[in-house]
Amino acid sequence: ISNRDKNSVNCKVSLAHFVMGQSGPTKLVATSAEVNNSAKKLLRYAPRSSRIPPNGSQVIRVSSRRRPGIAAGEYLSFFKVSCQKDEQTQQTVPNDGIQFKVTTQIVSYFPLQVRVGDISANTHFEDPRIIDVKGSYRLMVEQYRQGERSVVG
């Protein structure tokens, strides 16, 4: 994690889980129990929180561990990296005298896949066609996947 700001930031790293659709993550869920392929029990990472000085960085170490009796398959969790500045800005609403604090927080999610066992996937293309989109031609194909793992590329 790199801090390119002139102020220090406090960052926390945790695991998050999404319901996955054909095109990727669709809905953030509250617990890993809500998805059937969480990598939570397979991952270790440290540090979980860090104060990063201006123009500084922090390396997060990640490792996976084999658990006895775990079924072959692909397990997925997302790193949630949440950082905010040390300083907070105090705001006052005109005429009402109400004060509140505004804190900028940056949150990013990064996928972590753990593959266990000998899993595979095959893809094939069907129905190739050239389509005209406002004078620009594009190749359109249908891609189908079979197997126990995701495919990228």
PDB file of C-alpha atoms in Angstrom:
ATOM      1  CA  ILE A   1       0.000   0.000   0.000  1.00  0.00           C
ATOM      2  CA  SER A   2       1.522   3.333  -1.020  1.00  0.00           C
ATOM      3  CA  ASN A   3       0.720   6.746   0.429  1.00  0.00           C
ATOM      4  CA  ARG A   4       1.456   9.542  -2.050  1.00  0.00           C
ATOM      5  CA  ASP A   5      -0.270  12.195   0.074  1.00  0.00           C
ATOM      6  CA  LYS A   6       1.416  14.866   2.222  1.00  0.00           C
ATOM      7  CA  ASN A   7      -0.430  13.565   5.306  1.00  0.00           C
ATOM      8  CA  SER A   8      -0.115  10.253   7.116  1.00  0.00           C
ATOM      9  CA  VAL A   9      -2.889   7.717   6.580  1.00  0.00           C
ATOM     10  CA  ASN A  10      -4.264   4.927   8.744  1.00  0.00           C
ATOM     11  CA  CYS A  11      -5.062   1.771   6.789  1.00  0.00           C
ATOM     12  CA  LYS A  12      -6.895  -1.406   7.704  1.00  0.00           C
ATOM     13  CA  VAL A  13      -6.888  -4.627   5.730  1.00  0.00           C
ATOM     14  CA  SER A  14      -9.663  -7.194   6.052  1.00  0.00           C
ATOM     15  CA  LEU A  15     -11.417  -9.827   3.965  1.00  0.00           C
ATOM     16  CA  ALA A  16     -14.706  -9.160   2.207  1.00  0.00           C
ATOM     17  CA  HIS A  17     -16.991 -11.397   0.201  1.00  0.00           C
ATOM     18  CA  PHE A  18     -19.258 -10.832  -2.770  1.00  0.00           C
ATOM     19  CA  VAL A  19     -22.019 -12.804  -4.401  1.00  0.00           C
ATOM     20  CA  MET A  20     -20.564 -13.632  -7.801  1.00  0.00           C
ATOM     21  CA  GLY A  21     -22.413 -13.498 -11.113  1.00  0.00           C
ATOM     22  CA  GLN A  22     -21.295 -14.436 -14.613  1.00  0.00           C
ATOM     23  CA  SER A  23     -19.709 -10.995 -15.086  1.00  0.00           C
ATOM     24  CA  GLY A  24     -18.053 -10.793 -11.657  1.00  0.00           C
ATOM     25  CA  PRO A  25     -18.966  -9.494  -8.198  1.00  0.00           C
ATOM     26  CA  THR A  26     -22.582  -8.368  -7.877  1.00  0.00           C
ATOM     27  CA  LYS A  27     -23.343  -7.836  -4.177  1.00  0.00           C
ATOM     28  CA  LEU A  28     -21.238  -7.310  -1.055  1.00  0.00           C
ATOM     29  CA  VAL A  29     -22.328  -9.669   1.746  1.00  0.00           C
ATOM     30  CA  ALA A  30     -21.930  -9.216   5.499  1.00  0.00           C
ATOM     31  CA  THR A  31     -20.203 -12.536   6.326  1.00  0.00           C
ATOM     32  CA  SER A  32     -18.188 -15.242   4.607  1.00  0.00           C
ATOM     33  CA  ALA A  33     -20.946 -17.751   5.493  1.00  0.00           C
ATOM     34  CA  GLU A  34     -23.138 -16.136   2.813  1.00  0.00           C
ATOM     35  CA  VAL A  35     -20.909 -17.429  -0.023  1.00  0.00           C
ATOM     36  CA  ASN A  36     -20.115 -21.065  -0.696  1.00  0.00           C
ATOM     37  CA  ASN A  37     -16.468 -20.707  -1.707  1.00  0.00           C
ATOM     38  CA  SER A  38     -14.844 -18.323   0.785  1.00  0.00           C
ATOM     39  CA  ALA A  39     -11.046 -18.461   1.053  1.00  0.00           C
ATOM     40  CA  LYS A  40     -11.174 -16.959   4.570  1.00  0.00           C
ATOM     41  CA  LYS A  41     -10.072 -20.151   6.371  1.00  0.00           C
ATOM     42  CA  LEU A  42      -7.217 -20.651   3.889  1.00  0.00           C
ATOM     43  CA  LEU A  43      -5.614 -17.187   4.042  1.00  0.00           C
ATOM     44  CA  ARG A  44      -3.238 -15.532   6.478  1.00  0.00           C
ATOM     45  CA  TYR A  45      -2.140 -11.927   6.129  1.00  0.00           C
ATOM     46  CA  ALA A  46      -0.311  -9.291   8.141  1.00  0.00           C
ATOM     47  CA  PRO A  47      -0.273  -6.542   9.196  1.00  0.00           C
ATOM     48  CA  ARG A  48      -4.007  -5.934   9.478  1.00  0.00           C
ATOM     49  CA  SER A  49      -3.614  -2.250  10.264  1.00  0.00           C
ATOM     50  CA  SER A  50      -0.866   0.271   9.710  1.00  0.00           C
ATOM     51  CA  ARG A  51      -0.107   3.977   9.887  1.00  0.00           C
ATOM     52  CA  ILE A  52       1.678   4.984   6.686  1.00  0.00           C
ATOM     53  CA  PRO A  53       3.716   8.217   6.699  1.00  0.00           C
ATOM     54  CA  PRO A  54       3.689  10.698   3.797  1.00  0.00           C
ATOM     55  CA  ASN A  55       5.279   9.166   0.668  1.00  0.00           C
ATOM     56  CA  GLY A  56       5.662   5.886   2.568  1.00  0.00           C
ATOM     57  CA  SER A  57       4.440   2.383   1.885  1.00  0.00           C
ATOM     58  CA  GLN A  58       3.461  -0.795   3.688  1.00  0.00           C
ATOM     59  CA  VAL A  59       3.872  -4.347   2.419  1.00  0.00           C
ATOM     60  CA  ILE A  60       1.079  -6.780   3.264  1.00  0.00           C
ATOM     61  CA  ARG A  61       2.281 -10.386   3.492  1.00  0.00           C
ATOM     62  CA  VAL A  62      -0.202 -13.007   2.314  1.00  0.00           C
ATOM     63  CA  SER A  63       0.037 -16.774   2.514  1.00  0.00           C
ATOM     64  CA  SER A  64      -2.362 -19.634   2.019  1.00  0.00           C
ATOM     65  CA  ARG A  65      -2.455 -22.754   4.139  1.00  0.00           C
ATOM     66  CA  ARG A  66      -3.781 -26.179   3.348  1.00  0.00           C
ATOM     67  CA  ARG A  67      -6.536 -27.395   5.615  1.00  0.00           C
ATOM     68  CA  PRO A  68      -7.085 -31.130   6.095  1.00  0.00           C
ATOM     69  CA  GLY A  69     -10.147 -32.469   4.332  1.00  0.00           C
ATOM     70  CA  ILE A  70     -10.829 -29.407   2.208  1.00  0.00           C
ATOM     71  CA  ALA A  71     -12.565 -30.211  -1.068  1.00  0.00           C
ATOM     72  CA  ALA A  72     -10.816 -29.545  -4.365  1.00  0.00           C
ATOM     73  CA  GLY A  73     -12.036 -26.320  -5.889  1.00  0.00           C
ATOM     74  CA  GLU A  74     -11.531 -22.606  -6.262  1.00  0.00           C
ATOM     75  CA  TYR A  75     -11.945 -20.430  -3.175  1.00  0.00           C
ATOM     76  CA  LEU A  76     -12.362 -16.665  -3.393  1.00  0.00           C
ATOM     77  CA  SER A  77     -12.189 -13.751  -0.983  1.00  0.00           C
ATOM     78  CA  PHE A  78     -11.445 -10.066  -1.546  1.00  0.00           C
ATOM     79  CA  PHE A  79      -8.908  -7.930   0.263  1.00  0.00           C
ATOM     80  CA  LYS A  80     -10.617  -4.806   1.523  1.00  0.00           C
ATOM     81  CA  VAL A  81      -8.066  -2.015   1.966  1.00  0.00           C
ATOM     82  CA  SER A  82      -9.525   0.990   3.766  1.00  0.00           C
ATOM     83  CA  CYS A  83      -7.409   4.113   4.370  1.00  0.00           C
ATOM     84  CA  GLN A  84      -8.133   7.540   5.820  1.00  0.00           C
ATOM     85  CA  LYS A  85      -6.065  10.595   6.719  1.00  0.00           C
ATOM     86  CA  ASP A  86      -4.999  11.246  10.293  1.00  0.00           C
ATOM     87  CA  GLU A  87      -6.528  14.702  10.280  1.00  0.00           C
ATOM     88  CA  GLN A  88     -10.250  15.286  10.151  1.00  0.00           C
ATOM     89  CA  THR A  89     -11.975  18.430   8.939  1.00  0.00           C
ATOM     90  CA  GLN A  90     -14.533  20.005  11.240  1.00  0.00           C
ATOM     91  CA  GLN A  91     -17.499  21.572   9.448  1.00  0.00           C
ATOM     92  CA  THR A  92     -20.207  23.895  10.772  1.00  0.00           C
ATOM     93  CA  VAL A  93     -23.595  24.237   9.110  1.00  0.00           C
ATOM     94  CA  PRO A  94     -24.407  27.969   8.646  1.00  0.00           C
ATOM     95  CA  ASN A  95     -27.237  29.362  10.818  1.00  0.00           C
ATOM     96  CA  ASP A  96     -27.889  26.035  12.570  1.00  0.00           C
ATOM     97  CA  GLY A  97     -24.673  25.872  14.573  1.00  0.00           C
ATOM     98  CA  ILE A  98     -24.490  22.101  14.039  1.00  0.00           C
ATOM     99  CA  GLN A  99     -20.975  20.707  13.886  1.00  0.00           C
ATOM    100  CA  PHE A 100     -19.921  17.494  12.225  1.00  0.00           C
ATOM    101  CA  LYS A 101     -16.684  15.880  11.115  1.00  0.00           C
ATOM    102  CA  VAL A 102     -15.959  14.992   7.512  1.00  0.00           C
ATOM    103  CA  THR A 103     -13.488  12.186   6.993  1.00  0.00           C
ATOM    104  CA  THR A 104     -12.268  11.069   3.581  1.00  0.00           C
ATOM    105  CA  GLN A 105     -11.935   7.324   3.340  1.00  0.00           C
ATOM    106  CA  ILE A 106     -10.628   5.393   0.336  1.00  0.00           C
ATOM    107  CA  VAL A 107     -11.703   1.744   0.034  1.00  0.00           C
ATOM    108  CA  SER A 108     -10.417  -0.712  -2.584  1.00  0.00           C
ATOM    109  CA  TYR A 109     -11.150  -4.402  -3.110  1.00  0.00           C
ATOM    110  CA  PHE A 110      -8.679  -6.902  -4.609  1.00  0.00           C
ATOM    111  CA  PRO A 111      -9.590 -10.523  -5.434  1.00  0.00           C
ATOM    112  CA  LEU A 112      -7.619 -13.370  -3.842  1.00  0.00           C
ATOM    113  CA  GLN A 113      -8.126 -16.813  -5.377  1.00  0.00           C
ATOM    114  CA  VAL A 114      -6.903 -20.037  -3.789  1.00  0.00           C
ATOM    115  CA  ARG A 115      -7.067 -23.162  -5.935  1.00  0.00           C
ATOM    116  CA  VAL A 116      -6.983 -26.519  -4.172  1.00  0.00           C
ATOM    117  CA  GLY A 117      -6.451 -29.832  -5.950  1.00  0.00           C
ATOM    118  CA  ASP A 118      -6.342 -30.613  -9.628  1.00  0.00           C
ATOM    119  CA  ILE A 119      -9.109 -28.450 -11.030  1.00  0.00           C
ATOM    120  CA  SER A 120      -9.468 -27.438 -14.641  1.00  0.00           C
ATOM    121  CA  ALA A 121     -11.637 -25.537 -17.072  1.00  0.00           C
ATOM    122  CA  ASN A 122     -12.204 -25.483 -20.801  1.00  0.00           C
ATOM    123  CA  THR A 123     -13.707 -22.754 -22.929  1.00  0.00           C
ATOM    124  CA  HIS A 124     -15.016 -22.626 -26.443  1.00  0.00           C
ATOM    125  CA  PHE A 125     -16.434 -19.943 -28.707  1.00  0.00           C
ATOM    126  CA  GLU A 126     -19.675 -20.130 -30.675  1.00  0.00           C
ATOM    127  CA  ASP A 127     -21.605 -17.946 -33.076  1.00  0.00           C
ATOM    128  CA  PRO A 128     -18.858 -15.578 -34.302  1.00  0.00           C
ATOM    129  CA  ARG A 129     -20.264 -12.567 -36.157  1.00  0.00           C
ATOM    130  CA  ILE A 130     -19.280  -9.075 -37.212  1.00  0.00           C
ATOM    131  CA  ILE A 131     -21.646  -6.326 -36.094  1.00  0.00           C
ATOM    132  CA  ASP A 132     -21.906  -2.685 -37.138  1.00  0.00           C
ATOM    133  CA  VAL A 133     -22.078  -0.246 -34.203  1.00  0.00           C
ATOM    134  CA  LYS A 134     -22.524   3.280 -35.586  1.00  0.00           C
ATOM    135  CA  GLY A 135     -20.060   2.731 -38.424  1.00  0.00           C
ATOM    136  CA  SER A 136     -17.545   0.842 -36.292  1.00  0.00           C
ATOM    137  CA  TYR A 137     -17.279  -2.894 -36.858  1.00  0.00           C
ATOM    138  CA  ARG A 138     -16.840  -5.323 -33.965  1.00  0.00           C
ATOM    139  CA  LEU A 139     -16.360  -9.053 -33.694  1.00  0.00           C
ATOM    140  CA  MET A 140     -18.963 -10.624 -31.412  1.00  0.00           C
ATOM    141  CA  VAL A 141     -18.687 -14.186 -30.083  1.00  0.00           C
ATOM    142  CA  GLU A 142     -20.310 -16.254 -27.349  1.00  0.00           C
ATOM    143  CA  GLN A 143     -17.826 -17.859 -24.932  1.00  0.00           C
ATOM    144  CA  TYR A 144     -18.775 -20.895 -22.867  1.00  0.00           C
ATOM    145  CA  ARG A 145     -16.849 -22.345 -19.916  1.00  0.00           C
ATOM    146  CA  GLN A 146     -16.957 -25.813 -18.406  1.00  0.00           C
ATOM    147  CA  GLY A 147     -15.081 -26.882 -15.287  1.00  0.00           C
ATOM    148  CA  GLU A 148     -14.405 -26.033 -11.677  1.00  0.00           C
ATOM    149  CA  ARG A 149     -12.249 -22.947 -12.005  1.00  0.00           C
ATOM    150  CA  SER A 150     -12.484 -19.431 -13.345  1.00  0.00           C
ATOM    151  CA  VAL A 151     -10.841 -18.392 -16.573  1.00  0.00           C
ATOM    152  CA  VAL A 152      -9.109 -15.072 -17.215  1.00  0.00           C
ATOM    153  CA  GLY A 153      -7.787 -13.781 -20.496  1.00  0.00           C
TER     154      GLY A 153
END
